[in-house]
Each structure stands twice: as C-alpha cells, then as structure tokens.
Short mmCIF file of C-alpha atoms in Angstrom, two decimals:
data_model
loop_
_atom_site.label_atom_id
_atom_site.label_comp_id
_atom_site.label_asym_id
_atom_site.label_seq_id
_atom_site.Cartn_x
_atom_site.Cartn_y
_atom_site.Cartn_z
CA MET A 21 272.87 -185.81 179.99
CA ALA A 22 271.13 -183.15 182.10
CA VAL A 23 269.09 -185.55 184.19
CA LEU A 24 270.92 -187.18 187.16
CA GLN A 25 271.03 -190.98 186.71
CA PRO A 26 271.56 -193.36 189.55
CA TYR A 27 273.33 -196.23 187.72
CA ASP A 28 275.05 -194.71 184.75
CA LYS A 29 278.50 -194.98 186.18
CA LEU A 30 280.45 -197.70 187.79
CA PRO A 31 280.73 -197.61 191.60
CA ALA A 32 284.01 -197.23 193.22
CA LEU A 33 285.31 -199.76 195.85
CA SER A 34 284.33 -199.16 199.43
CA SER A 35 283.17 -195.61 198.93
CA ALA A 36 279.95 -193.57 198.89
CA VAL A 37 278.99 -190.19 197.40
CA LEU A 38 276.43 -187.81 198.87
CA LEU A 39 275.02 -184.85 196.86
CA LEU A 40 273.44 -182.05 198.90
CA VAL A 41 271.26 -179.73 196.77
CA GLY A 42 270.17 -176.38 198.43
CA SER A 43 270.31 -172.69 198.11
CA ASP A 44 272.24 -172.01 201.40
CA GLY A 45 275.92 -172.71 200.71
CA GLY A 46 277.17 -171.95 204.26
CA LEU A 47 274.69 -174.45 205.75
CA GLN A 48 275.65 -177.14 203.29
CA HIS A 49 279.27 -176.76 204.18
CA ARG A 50 278.47 -176.98 207.87
CA LEU A 51 276.53 -180.15 207.41
CA ALA A 52 279.10 -181.71 205.24
CA GLU A 53 281.84 -181.06 207.79
CA ALA A 54 279.64 -182.62 210.50
CA ILE A 55 279.11 -185.72 208.42
CA LEU A 56 282.80 -185.99 207.74
CA ARG A 57 283.59 -185.89 211.48
CA GLU A 58 281.60 -189.06 212.11
CA LYS A 59 283.30 -192.36 212.24
CA LYS A 60 282.91 -194.52 209.20
CA ASN A 61 284.64 -197.38 207.54
CA PHE A 62 284.33 -196.37 203.86
CA LYS A 63 285.53 -193.49 201.76
CA ILE A 64 283.06 -190.68 201.54
CA SER A 65 282.82 -187.57 199.23
CA ILE A 66 280.20 -184.98 199.50
CA HIS A 67 279.19 -182.78 196.58
CA LEU A 68 277.49 -179.46 197.16
CA ALA A 69 275.20 -177.87 194.66
CA THR A 70 272.96 -174.97 194.69
CA SER A 71 270.46 -176.37 192.14
CA LEU A 72 270.11 -179.01 189.29
CA PRO A 73 271.09 -179.63 186.63
CA LEU A 74 274.73 -179.98 187.57
CA PRO A 75 277.26 -178.19 185.40
CA PRO A 76 278.01 -180.51 182.47
CA GLU A 77 281.68 -179.50 182.32
CA ARG A 78 282.43 -181.61 185.34
CA ASP A 79 280.39 -184.61 184.32
CA HIS A 80 283.32 -186.82 183.49
CA LEU A 81 284.99 -186.11 186.86
CA ARG A 82 281.88 -186.77 188.90
CA PRO A 83 281.50 -190.20 190.50
CA ARG A 84 278.30 -192.11 190.82
CA ILE A 85 275.96 -190.44 193.27
CA ASP A 86 274.46 -192.70 195.92
CA LEU A 87 272.18 -190.47 197.81
CA VAL A 88 270.69 -187.04 197.01
CA ALA A 89 269.51 -184.92 199.91
CA PHE A 90 267.53 -181.81 199.00
CA MET A 91 267.78 -179.07 201.57
CA ILE A 92 264.84 -176.84 202.19
CA ASP A 93 265.05 -173.94 204.61
CA ILE A 94 261.76 -173.59 206.40
CA LYS A 95 262.26 -169.88 206.57
CA SER A 96 262.71 -169.40 202.89
CA LYS A 97 260.14 -169.98 200.16
CA TYR A 98 262.99 -169.40 197.74
CA SER A 99 264.75 -172.48 198.92
CA LEU A 100 261.57 -174.60 198.35
CA LYS A 101 261.11 -173.20 194.85
CA ASN A 102 264.74 -173.99 194.19
CA VAL A 103 264.30 -177.57 195.24
CA GLU A 104 261.03 -178.01 193.28
CA ALA A 105 262.78 -176.82 190.10
CA SER A 106 265.68 -179.14 190.60
CA LEU A 107 263.49 -182.15 191.15
CA ALA A 108 262.67 -182.21 187.45
CA TYR A 109 266.35 -183.03 186.74
CA VAL A 110 266.40 -186.31 188.72
CA ASP A 111 265.71 -189.59 186.97
CA ASP A 112 262.71 -191.51 188.31
CA SER A 113 264.71 -194.52 189.56
CA PHE A 114 266.50 -192.22 192.00
CA PHE A 115 263.23 -191.98 193.98
CA LEU A 116 263.43 -195.69 194.95
CA GLY A 117 265.13 -194.78 198.17
CA LYS A 118 268.03 -192.76 196.99
CA VAL A 119 266.46 -189.31 197.63
CA CYS A 120 265.57 -187.63 200.80
CA PHE A 121 264.34 -184.21 201.84
CA LEU A 122 266.14 -182.47 204.60
CA VAL A 123 264.17 -179.52 206.11
CA THR A 124 266.30 -177.20 208.18
CA GLY A 125 265.70 -174.25 210.44
CA VAL A 126 262.75 -175.90 212.34
CA GLY A 127 264.08 -174.50 215.61
CA ARG A 128 262.86 -170.92 214.77
CA VAL A 129 259.08 -171.44 214.99
CA ASN A 130 258.26 -167.81 214.59
CA CYS A 131 260.03 -167.50 211.21
CA CYS A 132 258.36 -170.42 209.29
CA SER A 133 257.59 -169.43 205.84
CA VAL A 134 256.98 -172.67 204.14
CA GLU A 135 253.81 -174.61 204.83
CA MET A 136 253.95 -178.08 206.46
CA ASN A 137 251.51 -179.22 203.94
CA ALA A 138 253.72 -178.37 201.04
CA ILE A 139 256.61 -180.37 202.57
CA GLN A 140 254.50 -183.42 203.44
CA ASN A 141 253.01 -183.26 199.96
CA LEU A 142 256.53 -183.25 198.54
CA GLY A 143 257.49 -186.32 200.51
CA GLU A 144 254.42 -188.14 199.41
CA VAL A 145 254.51 -187.29 195.73
CA TYR A 146 258.16 -188.21 195.41
CA CYS A 147 257.88 -191.33 197.79
CA SER A 148 260.92 -190.17 199.70
CA PRO A 149 261.53 -189.62 203.42
CA VAL A 150 261.47 -186.13 205.00
CA LEU A 151 263.93 -185.37 207.80
CA PHE A 152 263.59 -182.33 210.01
CA CYS A 153 266.52 -180.72 211.74
CA GLU A 154 268.00 -177.59 213.21
CA LEU A 155 271.63 -177.27 212.14
CA GLU A 156 272.24 -174.33 214.38
CA VAL A 157 271.93 -176.62 217.43
CA GLU A 158 274.95 -178.87 217.97
CA GLY A 159 272.88 -181.87 219.07
CA SER A 160 270.58 -181.76 216.14
CA GLN A 161 273.49 -181.21 213.76
CA VAL A 162 275.36 -184.35 214.93
CA ALA A 163 272.13 -186.44 214.93
CA THR A 164 271.31 -185.38 211.40
CA ALA A 165 274.88 -186.06 210.26
CA GLN A 166 274.60 -189.59 211.76
CA ARG A 167 271.27 -190.27 210.14
CA LEU A 168 272.43 -189.13 206.72
CA LEU A 169 275.56 -191.12 207.02
CA ARG A 170 273.51 -194.29 207.83
CA MET A 171 271.33 -193.78 204.95
CA LEU A 172 274.26 -193.12 202.67
CA GLU A 173 275.79 -196.33 203.87
CA ILE A 174 272.60 -198.26 202.97
CA CYS A 175 272.17 -196.52 199.61
CA ALA A 176 275.77 -197.26 198.60
CA GLY A 177 275.12 -200.94 199.37
CA HIS A 178 277.48 -201.28 202.25
CA VAL A 179 274.89 -202.80 204.61
CA PRO A 180 274.19 -206.43 203.69
CA GLY A 181 270.57 -207.43 203.64
CA VAL A 182 269.23 -203.84 203.50
CA SER A 183 268.64 -202.03 200.20
CA ALA A 184 267.75 -198.40 199.66
CA LEU A 185 264.22 -199.27 198.70
CA SER A 186 263.48 -201.51 201.57
CA PHE A 187 264.95 -198.92 204.06
CA SER A 188 262.89 -196.03 202.64
CA SER A 189 259.70 -198.13 202.78
CA LEU A 190 260.54 -198.87 206.35
CA MET A 191 260.90 -195.22 207.09
CA ARG A 192 257.60 -194.31 205.38
CA ASN A 193 255.69 -197.00 207.19
CA CYS A 194 257.00 -195.79 210.50
CA ALA A 195 256.13 -192.20 209.63
CA ASP A 196 252.68 -193.15 208.72
CA ASP A 197 251.86 -194.80 212.08
CA MET B 8 266.46 -120.35 238.66
CA ASP B 9 262.98 -121.53 237.30
CA GLU B 10 262.21 -125.04 238.57
CA THR B 11 261.25 -126.08 234.99
CA VAL B 12 264.83 -125.19 233.87
CA ALA B 13 266.21 -127.27 236.84
CA GLU B 14 263.99 -130.12 235.88
CA TYR B 15 265.06 -129.91 232.26
CA ILE B 16 268.73 -129.86 233.13
CA ARG B 17 268.24 -132.82 235.44
CA ARG B 18 266.47 -134.82 232.85
CA THR B 19 268.98 -134.02 230.11
CA VAL B 20 271.91 -135.12 232.36
CA LEU B 21 270.09 -138.36 233.11
CA LYS B 22 269.99 -139.22 229.38
CA ILE B 23 273.74 -139.14 229.03
CA PRO B 24 275.58 -142.34 229.73
CA ARG B 25 277.50 -142.02 233.08
CA ASP B 26 280.98 -142.24 231.59
CA GLU B 27 280.26 -139.43 229.12
CA ILE B 28 278.78 -136.96 231.59
CA LYS B 29 282.02 -135.21 232.44
CA THR B 30 283.17 -134.63 228.87
CA MET B 31 279.81 -133.31 227.83
CA LEU B 32 279.56 -130.92 230.70
CA GLN B 33 283.11 -129.77 229.72
CA LYS B 34 281.97 -129.22 226.17
CA TRP B 35 278.98 -127.39 227.44
CA GLY B 36 281.28 -124.94 229.20
CA LEU B 37 278.59 -123.49 231.47
CA LEU B 38 280.25 -124.88 234.64
CA SER B 39 283.78 -123.99 235.31
CA GLU B 40 286.47 -126.61 235.82
CA THR B 41 286.67 -125.85 239.56
CA GLN B 42 282.89 -126.41 239.79
CA LEU B 43 283.11 -129.70 237.93
CA GLN B 44 285.92 -130.85 240.30
CA THR B 45 283.39 -130.81 243.13
CA ILE B 46 281.14 -133.38 241.45
CA ASN B 47 281.80 -137.07 242.11
CA PHE B 48 281.19 -138.67 238.74
CA ARG B 49 281.34 -142.20 240.17
CA GLN B 50 278.18 -141.98 242.08
CA ILE B 51 274.83 -143.01 240.56
CA LYS B 52 273.43 -140.79 237.84
CA GLU B 53 270.50 -139.63 239.96
CA ASN B 54 272.98 -138.05 242.32
CA ILE B 55 275.31 -136.61 239.65
CA SER B 56 272.36 -134.88 237.97
CA GLN B 57 271.24 -133.37 241.30
CA ASP B 58 274.70 -132.06 241.85
CA VAL B 59 274.80 -130.50 238.40
CA VAL B 60 271.44 -128.80 239.01
CA GLN B 61 272.71 -127.47 242.30
CA LEU B 62 275.72 -125.91 240.59
CA CYS B 63 273.47 -124.41 237.81
CA GLU B 64 271.28 -122.84 240.50
CA GLU B 65 274.24 -121.08 241.92
CA ILE B 66 274.88 -119.39 238.52
CA SER B 67 271.18 -119.04 237.64
CA ALA B 68 271.26 -120.83 234.34
CA ASP B 69 268.44 -120.02 232.02
CA ILE B 70 266.50 -122.19 229.50
CA LYS B 71 268.68 -121.13 226.47
CA GLN B 72 271.86 -122.23 228.28
CA ALA B 73 270.15 -125.52 229.25
CA ALA B 74 269.14 -126.04 225.67
CA VAL B 75 272.81 -125.97 224.57
CA LEU B 76 273.50 -129.15 226.62
CA ASP B 77 270.66 -130.83 224.74
CA ILE B 78 272.16 -129.83 221.38
CA ILE B 79 275.52 -131.32 222.49
CA TYR B 80 273.81 -134.59 223.49
CA ASN B 81 271.97 -134.93 220.18
CA HIS B 82 275.14 -134.05 218.32
CA VAL B 83 277.03 -136.94 219.92
CA TYR B 84 274.01 -139.30 219.65
CA PRO B 85 272.12 -138.21 216.53
CA ASN B 86 271.04 -141.86 215.87
CA LYS B 87 268.35 -141.72 218.49
CA ARG B 88 266.24 -139.53 216.27
CA VAL B 89 264.73 -140.04 212.86
CA TRP B 90 266.08 -137.57 210.19
CA SER B 91 264.38 -136.57 207.04
CA VAL B 92 266.29 -134.84 204.10
CA TYR B 93 265.05 -131.70 202.43
CA GLN B 94 266.43 -130.04 199.39
CA MET B 95 266.23 -126.26 198.79
CA LYS B 96 266.24 -124.75 195.36
CA LYS B 97 267.50 -121.45 193.99
CA THR B 98 265.93 -120.19 190.75
CA GLY B 99 268.88 -117.96 189.81
CA GLU B 100 272.62 -118.76 189.66
CA GLU B 101 273.67 -116.19 192.19
CA THR B 102 276.34 -117.66 194.43
CA GLU B 103 275.96 -115.39 197.30
CA PHE B 104 278.51 -115.33 200.15
CA PHE B 105 277.00 -117.14 203.15
CA ASP B 106 276.67 -114.84 206.13
CA LEU B 107 276.08 -116.76 209.31
CA THR B 108 274.95 -113.76 211.34
CA ASP B 109 272.52 -112.76 208.60
CA PHE B 110 271.11 -116.29 208.49
CA LYS B 111 270.59 -116.43 212.15
CA LYS B 112 268.91 -113.05 212.32
CA LYS B 113 266.53 -113.81 209.38
CA PHE B 114 265.64 -117.24 210.79
CA LYS B 115 264.85 -115.97 214.28
CA ARG B 116 262.83 -113.03 212.91
CA ARG B 117 260.75 -115.19 210.66
CA LEU B 118 259.90 -117.73 213.46
CA ARG B 119 259.30 -115.10 216.10
CA SER B 120 257.06 -113.04 213.88
CA ALA B 121 254.74 -116.07 213.54
CA LEU B 122 255.08 -117.56 216.96
CA LYS B 123 256.06 -115.57 220.12
CA ASN B 124 256.88 -118.57 222.15
CA VAL B 125 259.88 -120.36 220.66
CA THR B 126 263.30 -121.17 222.08
CA ILE B 127 265.88 -121.17 219.32
CA ASN B 128 269.53 -122.17 219.71
CA PHE B 129 272.34 -122.33 217.13
CA ARG B 130 275.60 -124.20 217.26
CA GLU B 131 278.23 -124.42 214.60
CA TYR B 132 280.55 -127.37 214.06
CA GLU B 133 283.78 -127.95 212.09
CA ASP B 134 282.34 -129.52 209.04
CA ASN B 135 280.26 -126.36 208.10
CA ALA B 136 277.34 -127.85 209.87
CA ILE B 137 274.87 -125.52 211.56
CA TRP B 138 272.78 -127.26 214.17
CA ILE B 139 269.54 -125.42 215.12
CA ARG B 140 267.38 -126.44 217.99
CA ILE B 141 263.77 -125.21 218.15
CA ALA B 142 261.38 -125.71 221.02
CA TRP B 143 257.84 -124.83 220.07
CA GLY B 144 255.12 -123.24 222.08
CA THR B 145 251.72 -121.76 221.17
CA PRO B 146 250.41 -118.17 221.63
CA TYR B 147 249.25 -119.20 225.11
CA THR B 148 251.79 -121.78 226.32
CA LYS B 149 255.55 -121.69 226.89
CA PRO B 150 257.73 -123.79 224.54
CA ASN B 151 257.82 -127.55 225.09
CA GLN B 152 261.47 -128.27 225.76
CA TYR B 153 260.99 -131.92 225.71
CA LYS B 154 259.77 -132.16 222.05
CA PRO B 155 262.25 -129.91 220.17
CA SER B 156 262.84 -130.06 216.42
CA TYR B 157 266.37 -130.24 215.13
CA VAL B 158 267.75 -128.82 211.92
CA VAL B 159 271.30 -129.57 210.50
CA TYR B 160 272.23 -127.27 207.60
CA HIS B 161 275.40 -127.48 205.71
CA SER B 162 275.71 -123.93 204.39
CA GLN B 163 277.62 -124.95 201.26
CA THR B 164 275.04 -127.39 200.15
CA PRO B 165 271.25 -127.04 199.41
CA TYR B 166 270.54 -129.92 201.83
CA VAL B 167 268.85 -129.64 205.20
CA PHE B 168 268.40 -132.52 207.62
CA ILE B 169 265.41 -132.14 209.85
CA SER B 170 264.30 -134.10 212.76
CA ALA B 171 260.90 -132.88 213.43
CA SER B 172 259.22 -133.33 216.74
CA VAL B 173 255.86 -134.95 216.94
CA LEU B 174 254.21 -131.63 216.37
CA LYS B 175 254.20 -131.75 212.60
CA SER B 176 252.04 -128.62 212.34
CA ASN B 177 255.18 -126.44 212.83
CA LEU B 178 256.96 -127.98 209.84
CA PRO B 179 255.69 -125.53 207.18
CA LEU B 180 256.76 -122.57 209.19
CA LEU B 181 260.11 -124.12 209.84
CA CYS B 182 260.67 -124.74 206.19
CA GLN B 183 259.63 -121.24 205.30
CA ALA B 184 262.11 -119.78 207.89
CA LEU B 185 264.89 -121.88 206.43
CA VAL B 186 264.25 -120.83 202.84
CA LEU B 187 264.03 -117.25 203.73
CA ALA B 188 267.09 -117.20 205.93
CA SER B 189 269.31 -118.91 203.49
CA ASN B 190 268.24 -116.98 200.38
CA TYR B 191 266.73 -119.92 198.51
CA HIS B 192 263.33 -119.97 196.82
CA ASP B 193 261.88 -123.33 197.51
CA ILE B 194 262.21 -126.45 199.61
CA ARG B 195 261.06 -129.96 198.99
CA GLU B 196 261.10 -133.13 200.99
CA MET B 197 263.29 -135.89 199.46
CA GLU B 198 261.52 -138.98 200.64
CA LEU B 199 264.64 -140.16 202.34
CA ARG B 200 264.50 -140.96 206.01
CA SER B 201 266.80 -142.76 208.54
CA HIS B 202 268.05 -142.84 212.04
CA SER B 203 271.60 -142.52 210.89
CA LEU B 204 272.41 -138.90 210.12
CA ASN B 205 275.81 -139.64 208.79
CA SER B 206 274.48 -142.22 206.34
CA LEU B 207 271.97 -139.73 205.04
CA LYS B 208 274.84 -137.23 204.54
CA ASP B 209 276.85 -139.96 202.79
CA ILE B 210 273.95 -140.63 200.39
CA VAL B 211 273.22 -137.03 199.38
CA PHE B 212 276.84 -135.95 199.40
CA LYS B 213 277.72 -138.97 197.47
CA ARG B 214 280.35 -140.02 199.87
CA TYR B 215 279.73 -143.79 199.71
CA SER B 216 281.65 -146.03 197.29
CA GLN B 217 279.62 -146.23 194.11
CA ASN B 218 279.90 -148.66 191.29
CA PHE B 219 281.22 -147.01 188.18
CA GLN B 220 280.44 -148.48 184.84
CA THR B 221 283.85 -149.50 183.51
CA HIS B 222 284.36 -150.05 179.87
CA TYR B 223 286.83 -152.93 180.48
CA PRO B 224 285.53 -155.73 182.66
CA ARG B 225 287.52 -156.18 185.82
CA PRO B 226 289.54 -159.36 186.06
CA LEU B 227 288.16 -161.89 188.52
CA GLN B 228 289.92 -161.15 191.80
CA GLU B 229 291.26 -163.92 193.89
CA ARG B 230 288.63 -163.90 196.61
CA ASN B 231 287.43 -167.02 198.24
CA VAL B 232 283.72 -167.32 197.66
CA ALA B 233 283.17 -170.13 200.17
CA PRO B 234 285.41 -171.13 203.01
CA GLU B 235 288.10 -173.17 201.21
CA SER B 236 287.90 -176.36 203.17
CA ALA B 237 291.26 -178.07 203.01
CA ASP B 238 289.00 -181.22 202.97
CA LEU B 239 289.11 -182.55 199.42
CA ARG B 240 286.15 -184.71 200.20
CA ILE B 241 283.80 -181.70 199.95
CA ILE B 242 283.30 -180.64 196.31
CA GLU B 243 281.61 -177.43 195.22
CA GLU B 244 279.66 -178.10 192.03
CA ASN B 245 278.52 -174.56 191.34
CA LYS B 246 281.75 -172.58 192.00
CA ASN B 247 281.45 -170.70 188.78
CA GLU B 248 277.93 -169.59 189.63
CA LYS B 249 278.93 -168.45 193.06
CA GLU B 250 281.72 -166.36 191.51
CA ARG B 251 279.26 -164.75 189.14
CA ILE B 252 277.01 -163.80 191.92
CA GLU B 253 279.82 -162.17 193.86
CA ARG B 254 280.93 -160.24 190.83
CA VAL B 255 277.42 -159.02 189.96
CA ASN B 256 276.93 -158.08 193.66
CA ARG B 257 280.18 -156.16 193.64
CA GLU B 258 279.18 -154.36 190.48
CA VAL B 259 275.86 -153.28 191.88
CA PHE B 260 276.76 -152.37 195.38
CA GLY B 261 280.31 -151.29 195.08
CA ASP B 262 283.12 -152.48 197.44
CA GLY B 263 282.79 -150.21 200.53
CA PRO B 264 280.36 -150.20 203.35
CA GLN B 265 276.77 -149.23 202.62
CA PRO B 266 274.97 -146.25 204.11
CA LYS B 267 272.86 -147.30 206.97
CA LEU B 268 269.12 -147.17 206.41
CA GLU B 269 266.44 -148.94 208.29
CA PHE B 270 263.41 -148.92 205.85
CA ALA B 271 262.47 -149.01 202.35
CA GLN B 272 258.83 -148.43 201.54
CA TYR B 273 256.98 -148.89 198.28
CA LYS B 274 253.47 -147.71 197.84
CA LEU B 275 251.90 -149.62 194.95
CA GLU B 276 249.16 -147.93 192.88
CA THR B 277 249.09 -150.46 190.16
CA MET B 278 246.25 -152.55 188.83
CA PHE B 279 245.65 -156.06 190.10
CA LYS B 280 246.50 -158.46 187.34
CA SER B 281 244.52 -161.69 187.68
CA ASP B 282 243.43 -164.39 185.42
CA PRO B 283 240.74 -162.76 183.21
CA GLN B 284 238.47 -165.77 183.79
CA MET B 285 238.66 -165.26 187.55
CA ASP B 286 237.43 -161.53 187.28
CA VAL B 287 238.56 -160.76 190.83
CA LEU B 288 237.94 -157.06 190.75
CA ASP B 289 234.78 -155.79 189.09
CA LYS B 290 235.91 -152.29 188.87
CA LYS B 291 239.28 -151.55 187.36
CA GLU B 292 240.76 -149.54 190.03
CA PRO B 293 244.33 -149.58 191.42
CA PHE B 294 245.02 -152.17 194.03
CA ARG B 295 246.37 -150.32 197.00
CA CYS B 296 249.25 -152.11 198.65
CA LEU B 297 252.19 -150.97 200.79
CA VAL B 298 255.35 -153.08 200.79
CA LYS B 299 257.81 -152.19 203.65
CA PHE B 300 261.35 -153.65 204.05
CA SER B 301 262.82 -153.15 207.39
CA SER B 302 266.22 -154.16 208.84
CA PRO B 303 268.81 -152.92 211.22
CA HIS B 304 270.97 -152.21 208.15
CA LEU B 305 268.88 -152.52 205.10
CA LEU B 306 271.54 -152.03 202.29
CA GLU B 307 273.98 -154.48 203.85
CA SER B 308 271.37 -157.09 204.11
CA LEU B 309 270.26 -156.58 200.53
CA LYS B 310 273.83 -156.87 199.46
CA SER B 311 274.15 -160.26 201.34
CA LEU B 312 270.96 -161.70 199.99
CA ALA B 313 272.37 -163.31 196.81
CA PRO B 314 275.58 -164.73 198.34
CA ALA B 315 273.56 -166.27 201.17
CA GLY B 316 271.36 -168.05 198.64
CA MET B 317 268.10 -166.24 199.46
CA ALA B 318 267.61 -164.42 196.17
CA ASP B 319 268.69 -164.43 192.60
CA ALA B 320 271.43 -162.18 191.45
CA PRO B 321 271.11 -159.40 190.31
CA ILE B 322 268.64 -158.05 192.82
CA SER B 323 265.71 -155.93 191.47
CA PRO B 324 266.80 -152.42 190.52
CA LEU B 325 263.86 -151.21 192.57
CA LEU B 326 265.88 -152.10 195.74
CA THR B 327 269.40 -151.32 194.41
CA CYS B 328 268.61 -147.82 193.08
CA ILE B 329 268.02 -146.45 196.60
CA PRO B 330 271.38 -144.77 197.25
CA GLN B 331 271.69 -143.41 193.70
CA LYS B 332 268.16 -142.07 193.65
CA ALA B 333 268.66 -140.82 197.29
CA ARG B 334 265.26 -142.00 198.48
CA ASN B 335 263.85 -144.79 200.29
CA TYR B 336 260.07 -144.12 200.01
CA PHE B 337 258.66 -144.85 196.52
CA LYS B 338 255.34 -144.73 194.73
CA ILE B 339 254.93 -147.20 191.94
CA ARG B 340 252.25 -146.42 189.36
CA GLU B 341 251.06 -147.99 186.21
CA ARG B 342 253.11 -147.17 183.08
CA LYS B 343 250.79 -145.48 180.55
CA HIS B 344 252.21 -147.27 177.59
CA PHE B 345 251.16 -150.01 175.19
CA PHE B 346 252.60 -152.69 177.46
CA PRO B 347 251.28 -152.67 180.97
CA GLY B 348 254.13 -152.47 183.47
CA SER B 349 255.11 -150.20 186.27
CA PHE B 350 257.53 -147.31 186.68
CA VAL B 351 258.85 -145.57 189.63
CA SER B 352 257.55 -142.00 189.97
CA PRO B 353 260.14 -139.25 190.28
#
C-alpha cells in the first residue's frame, strides 16, 4: 500500500524507528548521526527518504515507523513543495502525535525563502508540532537530536503514562500561549 | 621622463602583489638585472614602486614601455577583467597564411587613421595568442592609460576575446580594425561573457569534457552516492533514486570540471499566461522580464543542484545548454506555432 500506516505492522521489542523525509540528504545524515550519538536505552533505527511514497520493493523489510519528521529547509521552496506532496501519502491516524515538522536553516535570516505563515499553517492543518532548528550550529544540532529522541521514545510507547497524542496536545497548547 | 609616465608606472607596480613584483619586472625586461639587484623587495610596496620609478627615470622610459608592464600584469591576472567573446567570419574559403607583421601594421594603420591619440601595444605568447593593449584618447586629449581595452586573438581561430574599457564608443572602431587586419569580412558578438578568460577559451575551443551520446548505456559505476555510514542503524530508502540522479547529472554535465562562468541571463519576451477569467493584462503584449542567475562558479553549482536535493533531475535544458551553445545571455521569445510555448533565439 502506498500510504504509510502507523499500525499495520507489529512492533519490535525495545526498539523505535524514526523516518526523516526531506530533500536534503546530507542534512538528514548529519541529523541521524547526531541522534545516534545520544544516550538511549532502546534500539533505534533511522530511515532517510527524499519523499513519499516509499519504494514498495523494500516494504517487507521495513519495520513499523513510530515517528515521521518532515524536514523543511527554510531557504528552499522546493523542500516545502516536496514535503507538501509527500503529506498526501501518510495515513490520517499518523497525525495523532506521530508526525512533526522540522524546519531547518533558521540561522540564516537573510536567506529565508519560505513564509512563516505557510509553515504555521502546515502545523495547524495537520495538527502536528513544528520544531525550528539550525543544524549547522553544534548546540542546536544536539538540542534538536535530543528533542527528536524524546519524542521518538514517547511515540514508540517507551514512556509509561505519556502517549503520543497527549504529548503532541501538550506541545500545541504550550505553543499557543 | 614625463611625470604622467612615472605616475603610471608607480600605480601599475602597486597593483602587483608584493611577492610577484620581482618576477614581473624580470619578465618586463626594461630594467637590467643589476638595476633590479639594487631594489629591496622586502620593503613596503609604496617604497618598492618609488624605487622602480627612480630606475625608470634614469633610463627615460616612455609610455609604450610602461604599457608593456600593464600587459604582463593583465596576462598573469586576466580574471580581474570581464571578457566578451567575438567571432569573425570569412565569406570565402581562402586559408591565407597569417602574417603577424602585416596584421600589426594594418591594425595600427586603421586605428591611427581614425584616431590620432591612441597607444597600441602588442605582445605574443606561446599558445599563438596575440595580446593587444589599446589606450584611447580623443582628437584633443592624450590617451587615458588607466582605462585601456584588451584584445586576445588566437590567429589560428576566428575568435577574439575583448575586454573593453568603460568607453564603449570605441568598440565599433576596434572591431573594424580587427576584421581588416586579420582579413576577415565580419565580426559578431557571441553573447558570452565571463571573468575567467581560460574558461571562455575552453568553451569556444571545446576543451571542456563534454557528454557524448553513447549508444550503449554505461554500466553503473561503483560510486558512493551518500557517505556510506558503517552505521547499519541509518537506512537510505531512496538509494535507487539518488543513483539515477547522479547518472543523469553525469550524462548532462560530463565528468570533468566545468568552465567558470559567473552569470546566465535570460531576457523573456513571452506573453503573460494567466487565468483567462482574471484578465490581468488588457493588451496582449509581451511581459518583459529578466531572469539572472549569478554564482562564483555557475556551472558547478548547477551541476550540484540535483544531488543536493534542491532541484529535480534533469535540470532544464535552458540552463544545461550554456557550454554547448557557447552563450550565457539568452532571449526567449514566443514560439509562433499552434501550441504556445517558448524557444531560444539563435
């Protein structure tokens, strides 16, 4: 099936899977490596994709995906279009806390090409949190990796008492204040 | 020695980076080795240039000799100027033997007959390149040595590279003199401009690596598309797509380094196509628009667009045809066919 489903496969024990979707392969790699450097007590695997739908040939090898992070480069309208096109291939139930938008490149104020309105609109329409970061800066890279790891941990169900939906509602309520 | 000549020599020496001054003065050959020994090349440039002027005073250098130093400087640092490419045309097939003295004589004669006040210098280099420096004056003023035009002519080819000075009005006269002196009939501007003279030569002499349409597709080479992380926890989902992009890119751009251009400019003279209900333009006239791409190295950055995930591959042929068409300034007009579209004018 072309559309990404959150619960069509069985979860593996003590593990979590993150899917990064974005047009900049190099940046994805850098972020993935930063996430893997963090301390964690479960097995993690990170899948990198340029767009959705994912190639069907590898469907049977792919594990269940716990969190999808769509990467938008604020300097590239092309990356926004890419993400918008890919969103059509995600099942609705993913948007109950298992999707987030990661906006990169916010350090370079002069090169902004994507409107803030468009991004905030995206976050509202898809009821998902929007994270801003600058992956070229070491500090921001580490902080983003830690945030994503924490979100992944929650979405995979490793934090007792906190579900993906309750966490994303918490994040949205904080953002609105 | 005229103080204008002294000042000109002083300013030319100041342009040269300090470590290069001695070699360039040696290439110049105006000052003898013994004279050069007397200069301390480790002092600040201001003082070095004063010393050089002093020595030139002793031998009463004239402006023509001073201009030779300027040619040498521009030959070593041609990328400080903007060069345009011109192509000359012969109507017949006469392959005449190129006579350098005849060329120089005719060139000087044509220029001097129209303009008394010009300084003309020639210098030949190994690769059959003739460098011509022209300083322009008017019937009432002496030539302005600080705004010369440069011409590089490869006598075995119909191509001329011109770095015109700001005074564009002298360009027709210069072109006329070139055509006359080289026994051609016509000259046209090729709409190809760049700072890098060697890259312009590479483009017109077809010295860059081009892609050739092979009948048999090349087998995929073992090249790592993304840094192969030994970490098995990172999985690339779209490996095939990335390899396709690399392959298409290689087919379009070839394997070697690209010629160095700084701009590509597209002048659009096409109609504005809007929703007929919106009726944006009352009169159906062309929507004038200029699109300019600029980069320190335009072709390399175009080549890296698709692998960096900033554009789809293959890139628009309007951009990739630049080296083949040997131009980077285009006019795009409406295609006068049944289907409205656009075509690139010759």
